[in-house]
Short mmCIF file of C-alpha atoms and ligand atoms in Angstrom, two decimals:
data_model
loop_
_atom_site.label_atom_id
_atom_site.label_comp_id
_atom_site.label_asym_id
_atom_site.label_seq_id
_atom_site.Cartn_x
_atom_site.Cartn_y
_atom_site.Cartn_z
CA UNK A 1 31.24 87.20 35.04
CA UNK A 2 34.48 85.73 36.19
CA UNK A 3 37.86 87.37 36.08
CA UNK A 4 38.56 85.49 32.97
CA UNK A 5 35.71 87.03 30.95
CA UNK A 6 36.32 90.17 32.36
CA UNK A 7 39.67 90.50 30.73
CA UNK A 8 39.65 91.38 26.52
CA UNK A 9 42.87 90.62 24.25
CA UNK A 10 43.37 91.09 20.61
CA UNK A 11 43.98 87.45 20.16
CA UNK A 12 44.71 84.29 21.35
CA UNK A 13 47.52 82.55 19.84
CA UNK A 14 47.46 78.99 20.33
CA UNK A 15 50.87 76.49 19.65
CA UNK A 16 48.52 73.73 18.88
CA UNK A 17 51.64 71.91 17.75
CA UNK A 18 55.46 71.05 18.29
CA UNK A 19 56.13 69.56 15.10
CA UNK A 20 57.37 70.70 11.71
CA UNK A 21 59.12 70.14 8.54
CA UNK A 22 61.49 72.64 8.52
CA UNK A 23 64.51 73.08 10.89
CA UNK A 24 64.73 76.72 11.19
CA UNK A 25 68.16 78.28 12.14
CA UNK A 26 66.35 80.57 14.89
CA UNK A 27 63.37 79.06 15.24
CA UNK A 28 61.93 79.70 19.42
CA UNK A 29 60.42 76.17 19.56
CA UNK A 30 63.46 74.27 18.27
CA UNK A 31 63.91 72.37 21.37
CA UNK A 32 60.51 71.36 21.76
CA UNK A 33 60.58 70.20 18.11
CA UNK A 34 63.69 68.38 18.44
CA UNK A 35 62.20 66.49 21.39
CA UNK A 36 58.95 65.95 19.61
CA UNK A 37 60.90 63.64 16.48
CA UNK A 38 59.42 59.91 16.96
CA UNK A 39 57.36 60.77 19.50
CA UNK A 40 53.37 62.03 19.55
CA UNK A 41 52.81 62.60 23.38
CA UNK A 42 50.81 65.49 24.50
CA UNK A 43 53.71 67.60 24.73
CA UNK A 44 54.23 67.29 21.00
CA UNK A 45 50.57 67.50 19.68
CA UNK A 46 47.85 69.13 21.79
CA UNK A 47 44.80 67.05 22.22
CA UNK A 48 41.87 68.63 19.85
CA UNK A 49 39.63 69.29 23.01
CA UNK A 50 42.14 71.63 24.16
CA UNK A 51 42.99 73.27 21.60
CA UNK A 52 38.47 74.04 21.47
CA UNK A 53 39.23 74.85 24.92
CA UNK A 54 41.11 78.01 23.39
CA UNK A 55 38.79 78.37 21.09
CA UNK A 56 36.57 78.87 23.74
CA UNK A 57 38.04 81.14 25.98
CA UNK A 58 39.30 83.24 23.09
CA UNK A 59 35.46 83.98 22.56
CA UNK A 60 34.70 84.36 26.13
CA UNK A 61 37.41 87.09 26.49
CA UNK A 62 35.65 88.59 23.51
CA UNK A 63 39.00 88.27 21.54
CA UNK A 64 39.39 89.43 17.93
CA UNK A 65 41.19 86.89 16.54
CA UNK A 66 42.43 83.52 16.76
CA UNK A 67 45.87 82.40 15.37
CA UNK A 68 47.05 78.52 15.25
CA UNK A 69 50.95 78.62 15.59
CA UNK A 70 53.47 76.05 16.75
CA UNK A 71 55.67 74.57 15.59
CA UNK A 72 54.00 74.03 11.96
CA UNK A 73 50.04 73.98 12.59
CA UNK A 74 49.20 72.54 9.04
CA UNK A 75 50.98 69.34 9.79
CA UNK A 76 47.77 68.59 12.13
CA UNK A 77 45.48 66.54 10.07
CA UNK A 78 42.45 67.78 12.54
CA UNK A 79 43.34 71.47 11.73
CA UNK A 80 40.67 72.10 9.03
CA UNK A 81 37.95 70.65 11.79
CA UNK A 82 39.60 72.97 14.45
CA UNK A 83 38.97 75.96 11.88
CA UNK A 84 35.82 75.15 11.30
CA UNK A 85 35.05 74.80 14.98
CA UNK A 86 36.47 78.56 15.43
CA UNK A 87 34.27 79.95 12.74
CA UNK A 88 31.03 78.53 13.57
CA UNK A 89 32.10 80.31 16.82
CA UNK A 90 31.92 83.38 15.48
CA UNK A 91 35.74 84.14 15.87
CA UNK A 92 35.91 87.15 12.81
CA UNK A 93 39.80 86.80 12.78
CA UNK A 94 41.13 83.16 12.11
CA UNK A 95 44.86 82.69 11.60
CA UNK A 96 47.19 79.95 10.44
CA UNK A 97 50.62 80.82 11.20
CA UNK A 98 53.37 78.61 8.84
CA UNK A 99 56.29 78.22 6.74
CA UNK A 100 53.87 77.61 3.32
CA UNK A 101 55.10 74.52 2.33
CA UNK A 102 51.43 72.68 2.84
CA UNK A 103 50.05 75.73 0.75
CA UNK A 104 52.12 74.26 -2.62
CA UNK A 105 48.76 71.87 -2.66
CA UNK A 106 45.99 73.85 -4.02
CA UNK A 107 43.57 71.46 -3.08
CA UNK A 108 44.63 72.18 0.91
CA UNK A 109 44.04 75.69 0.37
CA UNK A 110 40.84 75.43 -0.70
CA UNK A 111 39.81 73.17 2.34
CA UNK A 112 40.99 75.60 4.87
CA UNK A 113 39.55 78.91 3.15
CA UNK A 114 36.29 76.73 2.85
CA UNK A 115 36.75 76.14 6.67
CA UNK A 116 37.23 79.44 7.69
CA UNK A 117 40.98 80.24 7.69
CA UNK A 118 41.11 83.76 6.56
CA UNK A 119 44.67 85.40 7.66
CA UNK A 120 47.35 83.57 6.13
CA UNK A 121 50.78 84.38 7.74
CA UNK A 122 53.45 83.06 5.87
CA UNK A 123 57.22 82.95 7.10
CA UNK A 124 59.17 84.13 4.08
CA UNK A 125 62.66 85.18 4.86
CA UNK A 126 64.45 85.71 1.54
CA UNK A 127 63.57 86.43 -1.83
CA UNK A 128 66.94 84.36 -2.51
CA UNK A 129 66.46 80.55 -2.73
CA UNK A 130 69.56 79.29 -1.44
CA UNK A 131 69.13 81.80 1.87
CA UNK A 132 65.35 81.42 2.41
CA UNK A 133 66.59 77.62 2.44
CA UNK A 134 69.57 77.88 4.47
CA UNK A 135 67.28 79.37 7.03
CA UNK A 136 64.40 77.67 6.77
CA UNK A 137 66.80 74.37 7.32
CA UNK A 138 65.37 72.07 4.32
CA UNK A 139 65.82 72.33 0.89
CA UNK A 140 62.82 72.77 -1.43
CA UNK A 141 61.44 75.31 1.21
CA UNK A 142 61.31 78.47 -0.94
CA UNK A 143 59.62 77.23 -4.07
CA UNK A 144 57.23 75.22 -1.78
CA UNK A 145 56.35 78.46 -0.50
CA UNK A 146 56.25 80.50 -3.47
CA UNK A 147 53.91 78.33 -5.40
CA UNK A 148 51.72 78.23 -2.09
CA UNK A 149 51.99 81.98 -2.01
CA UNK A 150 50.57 81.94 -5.84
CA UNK A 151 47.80 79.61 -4.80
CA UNK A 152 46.59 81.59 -2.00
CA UNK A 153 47.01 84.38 -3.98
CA UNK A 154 44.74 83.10 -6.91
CA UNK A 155 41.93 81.95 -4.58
CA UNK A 156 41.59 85.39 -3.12
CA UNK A 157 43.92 85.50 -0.10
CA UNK A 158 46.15 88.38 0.74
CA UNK A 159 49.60 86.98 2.75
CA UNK A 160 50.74 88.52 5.79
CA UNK A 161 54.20 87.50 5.72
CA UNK A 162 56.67 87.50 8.72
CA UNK A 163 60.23 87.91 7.90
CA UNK A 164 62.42 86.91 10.70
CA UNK A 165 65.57 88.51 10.59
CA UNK A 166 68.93 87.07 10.82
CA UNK A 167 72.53 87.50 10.15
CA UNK A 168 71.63 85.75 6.52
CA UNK A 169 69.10 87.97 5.55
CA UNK A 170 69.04 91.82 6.95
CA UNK A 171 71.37 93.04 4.39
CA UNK A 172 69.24 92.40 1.18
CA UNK A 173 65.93 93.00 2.80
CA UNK A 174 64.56 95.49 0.52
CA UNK A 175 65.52 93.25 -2.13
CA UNK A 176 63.09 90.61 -0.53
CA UNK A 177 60.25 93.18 0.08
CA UNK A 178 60.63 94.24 -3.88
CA UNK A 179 60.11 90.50 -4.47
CA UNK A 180 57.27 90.41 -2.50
CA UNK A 181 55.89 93.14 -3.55
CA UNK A 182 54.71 90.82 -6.75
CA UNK A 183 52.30 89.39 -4.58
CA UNK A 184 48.68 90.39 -3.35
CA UNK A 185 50.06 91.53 -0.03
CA UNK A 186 48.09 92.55 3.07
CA UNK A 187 50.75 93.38 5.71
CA UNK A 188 54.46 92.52 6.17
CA UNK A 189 56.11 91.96 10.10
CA UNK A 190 59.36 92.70 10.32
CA UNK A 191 60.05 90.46 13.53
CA UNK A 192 63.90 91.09 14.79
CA UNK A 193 65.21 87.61 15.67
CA UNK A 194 64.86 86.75 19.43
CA UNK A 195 67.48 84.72 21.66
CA UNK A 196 65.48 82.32 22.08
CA UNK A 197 65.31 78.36 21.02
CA UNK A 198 67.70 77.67 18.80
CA UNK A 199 69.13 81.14 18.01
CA UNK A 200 69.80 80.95 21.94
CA UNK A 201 72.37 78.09 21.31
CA UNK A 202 74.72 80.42 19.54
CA UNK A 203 73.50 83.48 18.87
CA UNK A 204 76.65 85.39 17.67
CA UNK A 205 76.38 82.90 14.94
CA UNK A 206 72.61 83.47 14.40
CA UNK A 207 71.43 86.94 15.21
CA UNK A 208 72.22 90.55 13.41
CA UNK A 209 72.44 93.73 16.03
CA UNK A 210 69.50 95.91 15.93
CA UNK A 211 71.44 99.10 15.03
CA UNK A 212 72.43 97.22 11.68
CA UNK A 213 69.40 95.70 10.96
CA UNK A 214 67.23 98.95 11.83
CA UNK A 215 68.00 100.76 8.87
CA UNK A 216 67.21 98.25 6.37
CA UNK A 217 63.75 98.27 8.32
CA UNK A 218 63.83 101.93 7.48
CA UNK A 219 64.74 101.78 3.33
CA UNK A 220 62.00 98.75 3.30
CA UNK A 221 59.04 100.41 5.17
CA UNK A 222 60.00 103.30 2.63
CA UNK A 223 59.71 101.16 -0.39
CA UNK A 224 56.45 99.71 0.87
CA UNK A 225 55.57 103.18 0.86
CA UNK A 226 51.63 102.61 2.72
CA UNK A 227 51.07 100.19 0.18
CA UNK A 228 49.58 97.47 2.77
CA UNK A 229 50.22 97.57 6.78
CA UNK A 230 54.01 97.36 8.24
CA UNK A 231 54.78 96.03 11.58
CA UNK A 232 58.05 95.97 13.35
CA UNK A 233 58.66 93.55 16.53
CA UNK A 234 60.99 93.14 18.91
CA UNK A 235 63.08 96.70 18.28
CA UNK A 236 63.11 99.94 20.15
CA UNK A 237 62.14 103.06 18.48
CA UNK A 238 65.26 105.01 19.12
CA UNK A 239 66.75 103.07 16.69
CA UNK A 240 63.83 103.61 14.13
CA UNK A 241 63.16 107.13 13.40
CA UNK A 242 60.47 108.05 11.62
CA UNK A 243 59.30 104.11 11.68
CA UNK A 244 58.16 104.48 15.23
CA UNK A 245 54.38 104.01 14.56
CA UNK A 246 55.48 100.52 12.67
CA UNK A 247 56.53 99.16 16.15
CA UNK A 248 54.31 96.51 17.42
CA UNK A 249 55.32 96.64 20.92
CA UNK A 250 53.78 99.89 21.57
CA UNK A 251 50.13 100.42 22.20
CA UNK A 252 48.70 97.28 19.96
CA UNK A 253 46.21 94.59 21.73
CA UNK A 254 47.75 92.51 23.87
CA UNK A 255 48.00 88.57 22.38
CA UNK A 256 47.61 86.13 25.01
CA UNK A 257 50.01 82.70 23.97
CA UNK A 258 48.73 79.43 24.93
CA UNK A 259 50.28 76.18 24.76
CA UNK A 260 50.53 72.78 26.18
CA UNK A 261 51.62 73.66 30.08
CA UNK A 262 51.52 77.64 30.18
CA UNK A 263 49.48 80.93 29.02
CA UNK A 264 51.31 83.70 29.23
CA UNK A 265 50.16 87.65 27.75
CA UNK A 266 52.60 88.80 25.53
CA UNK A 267 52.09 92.06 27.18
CA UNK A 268 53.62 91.41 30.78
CA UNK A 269 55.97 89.01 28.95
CA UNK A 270 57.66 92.15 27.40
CA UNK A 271 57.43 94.14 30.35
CA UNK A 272 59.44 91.82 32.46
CA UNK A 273 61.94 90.27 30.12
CA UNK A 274 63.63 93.79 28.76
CA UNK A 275 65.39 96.12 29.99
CA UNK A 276 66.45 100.04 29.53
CA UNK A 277 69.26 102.56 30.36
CA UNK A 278 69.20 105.27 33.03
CA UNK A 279 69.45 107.98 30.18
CA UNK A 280 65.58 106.36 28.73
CA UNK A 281 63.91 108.39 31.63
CA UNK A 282 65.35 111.05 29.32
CA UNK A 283 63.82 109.92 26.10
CA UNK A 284 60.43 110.86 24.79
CA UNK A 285 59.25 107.50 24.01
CA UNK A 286 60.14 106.07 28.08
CA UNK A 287 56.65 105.47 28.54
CA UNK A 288 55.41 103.49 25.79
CA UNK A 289 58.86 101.63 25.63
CA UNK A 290 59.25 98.42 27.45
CA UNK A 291 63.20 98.64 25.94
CA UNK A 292 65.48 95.55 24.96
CA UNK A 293 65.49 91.99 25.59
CA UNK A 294 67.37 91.19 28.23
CA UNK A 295 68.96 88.37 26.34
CA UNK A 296 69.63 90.44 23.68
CA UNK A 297 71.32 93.24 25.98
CA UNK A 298 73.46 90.36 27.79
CA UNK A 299 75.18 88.93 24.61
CA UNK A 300 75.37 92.98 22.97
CA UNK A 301 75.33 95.52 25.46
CA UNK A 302 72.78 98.33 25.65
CA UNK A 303 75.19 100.73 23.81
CA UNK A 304 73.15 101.02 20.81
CA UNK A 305 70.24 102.95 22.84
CA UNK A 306 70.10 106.82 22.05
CA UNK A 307 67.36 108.34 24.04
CA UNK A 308 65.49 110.85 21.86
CA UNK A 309 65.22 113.88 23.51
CA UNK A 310 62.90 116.49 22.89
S1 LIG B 1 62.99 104.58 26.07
FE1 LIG B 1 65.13 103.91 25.88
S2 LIG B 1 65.06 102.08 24.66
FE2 LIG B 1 63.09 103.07 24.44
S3 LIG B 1 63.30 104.37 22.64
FE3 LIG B 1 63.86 105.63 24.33
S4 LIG B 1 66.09 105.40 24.53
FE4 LIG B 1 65.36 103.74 23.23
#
């Protein structure tokens, strides 16, 4: 066995794709997309025998799962093929990550369930049209995505919906989990909005702090109440007491991202990209914490970090 096969990760995540049709307002492959418009080179749309290439290694590395991300993965018209191919594999855990607007044709359901797609993660940022919109950069975004969310639904499919959040949308969150709550749900992530890609650009304009968005994590996970699975990313657990088993960051599989010029593990990404206070040594959590984004910590300070002491 070679080093490669040696090592085992929860899942491979593969950006088989840097175009979409939605403009997000924080979206972390904006720039790629932007430089993708009017132009299919490699960079834009992996070739297919790569993207079996990840396929491939995911099962070497013994991997549980298998997500297709991008930029939006249903706009590939060989995506039901590359499913397939995964399945027939013997991959248990196949993921489409997306923004649901493909999933307002029943009939394109139906050919990726029948290919093998069986975790459908849906971004879904607002249970109010006009903000789900706003964010999502097109008009027509949320009722493309409710109506897909209905026809998952009805052929069997629990969502696992990620809910980015933004200045736009932390302060009626609950609101938006209530909403969704209508739904056959299997798991929501509550992903804190990252500085990168386009929320980078400006991101006073774009991103809420963590200690205001933290306790609308809190009142939402409460009004899940265990219903399905809750998963928080990109916050630190001093700011999330009594959510601190909802964090993602801390003890999960490690997710190894591929895309067209790079592979990186999400693990060691974390590790070296945030950053702590003296005072964490302090805190009970120090060594399962990796701490706060850098980027986040250079645009707000790290004065919102309490160390929990015993
Ligand atoms: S180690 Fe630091 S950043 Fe992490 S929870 Fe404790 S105080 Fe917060």
């Amino acid at each position: 066995m070679d080093n490669e096969e040696n090592k085992t990760a929860g899942k491979i995540e593969s950006l088989v794709i840097f175009k979409c049709n939605c403009r997000c307002v924080m979206c972390s492959t904006g720039l790629q997309i932007d430089r993708s418009l009017n132009n299919d080179s490699y960079q834009s749309i992996r070739p297919y025998k790569d993207i079996i290439k990840d396929i491939d290694k995911a099962v070497k590395m013994g991997a549980k799962g298998f997500a297709f991300s991008g930029g939006e993965a249903t706009l590939r018209k060989d995506l039901p093929l590359l499913i397939r191919y995964a399945r027939i594999s013997g991959l248990d855990h196949i993921e489409v990550q997306s923004n649901g607007k493909m999933y307002v044709y029943e009939a394109y359901c139906r050919k990726l369930i029948k290919a093998g797609a069986n975790n459908f993660v849906i971004s879904f940022h607002s249970c109010q049209e006009n903000i789900q919109d706003k964010i999502m950069g097109v008009p027509g975004t949320y009722k493309q995505a409710v109506q897909g969310m209905k026809n998952l639904n009805k052929l069997g499919q629990k969502l696992k919906i990620n809910i980015v959040l933004t200045k736009f949308n932390y302060d009626h969150l609950e609101k938006t989990v209530k909403f969704l709550l209508g739904f056959d749900i299997a798991e929501i992530r509550f992903t804190m909005c990252m500085l990168e890609g386009n929320a980078a650009i400006n991101p006073r304009a774009i991103v809420a702090k963590m200690s205001l968005v933290a306790p609308e994590i809190i009142k939402s996970i409460k009004t899940i109440n265990n219903r399905f699975g809750s998963y928080i990313y990109n916050m630190v657990p001093c700011l999330l007491p009594g959510c601190e088993k909802y964090i993602n960051d801390m003890g999960q599989m490690d997710t190894i991202l591929i895309g067209p010029d790079f592979e990186a593990s999400l693990d060691e990404e974390r590790k070296g990209k945030k950053i702590k206070i003296p005072e964490c040594k302090e805190c009970i959590y120090d060594k399962k914490c990796y701490g706060v984004w850098k980027k986040y910590a250079k645009v707000f300070g790290l004065d919102e970090i309490k160390p929990i002491k015993k």
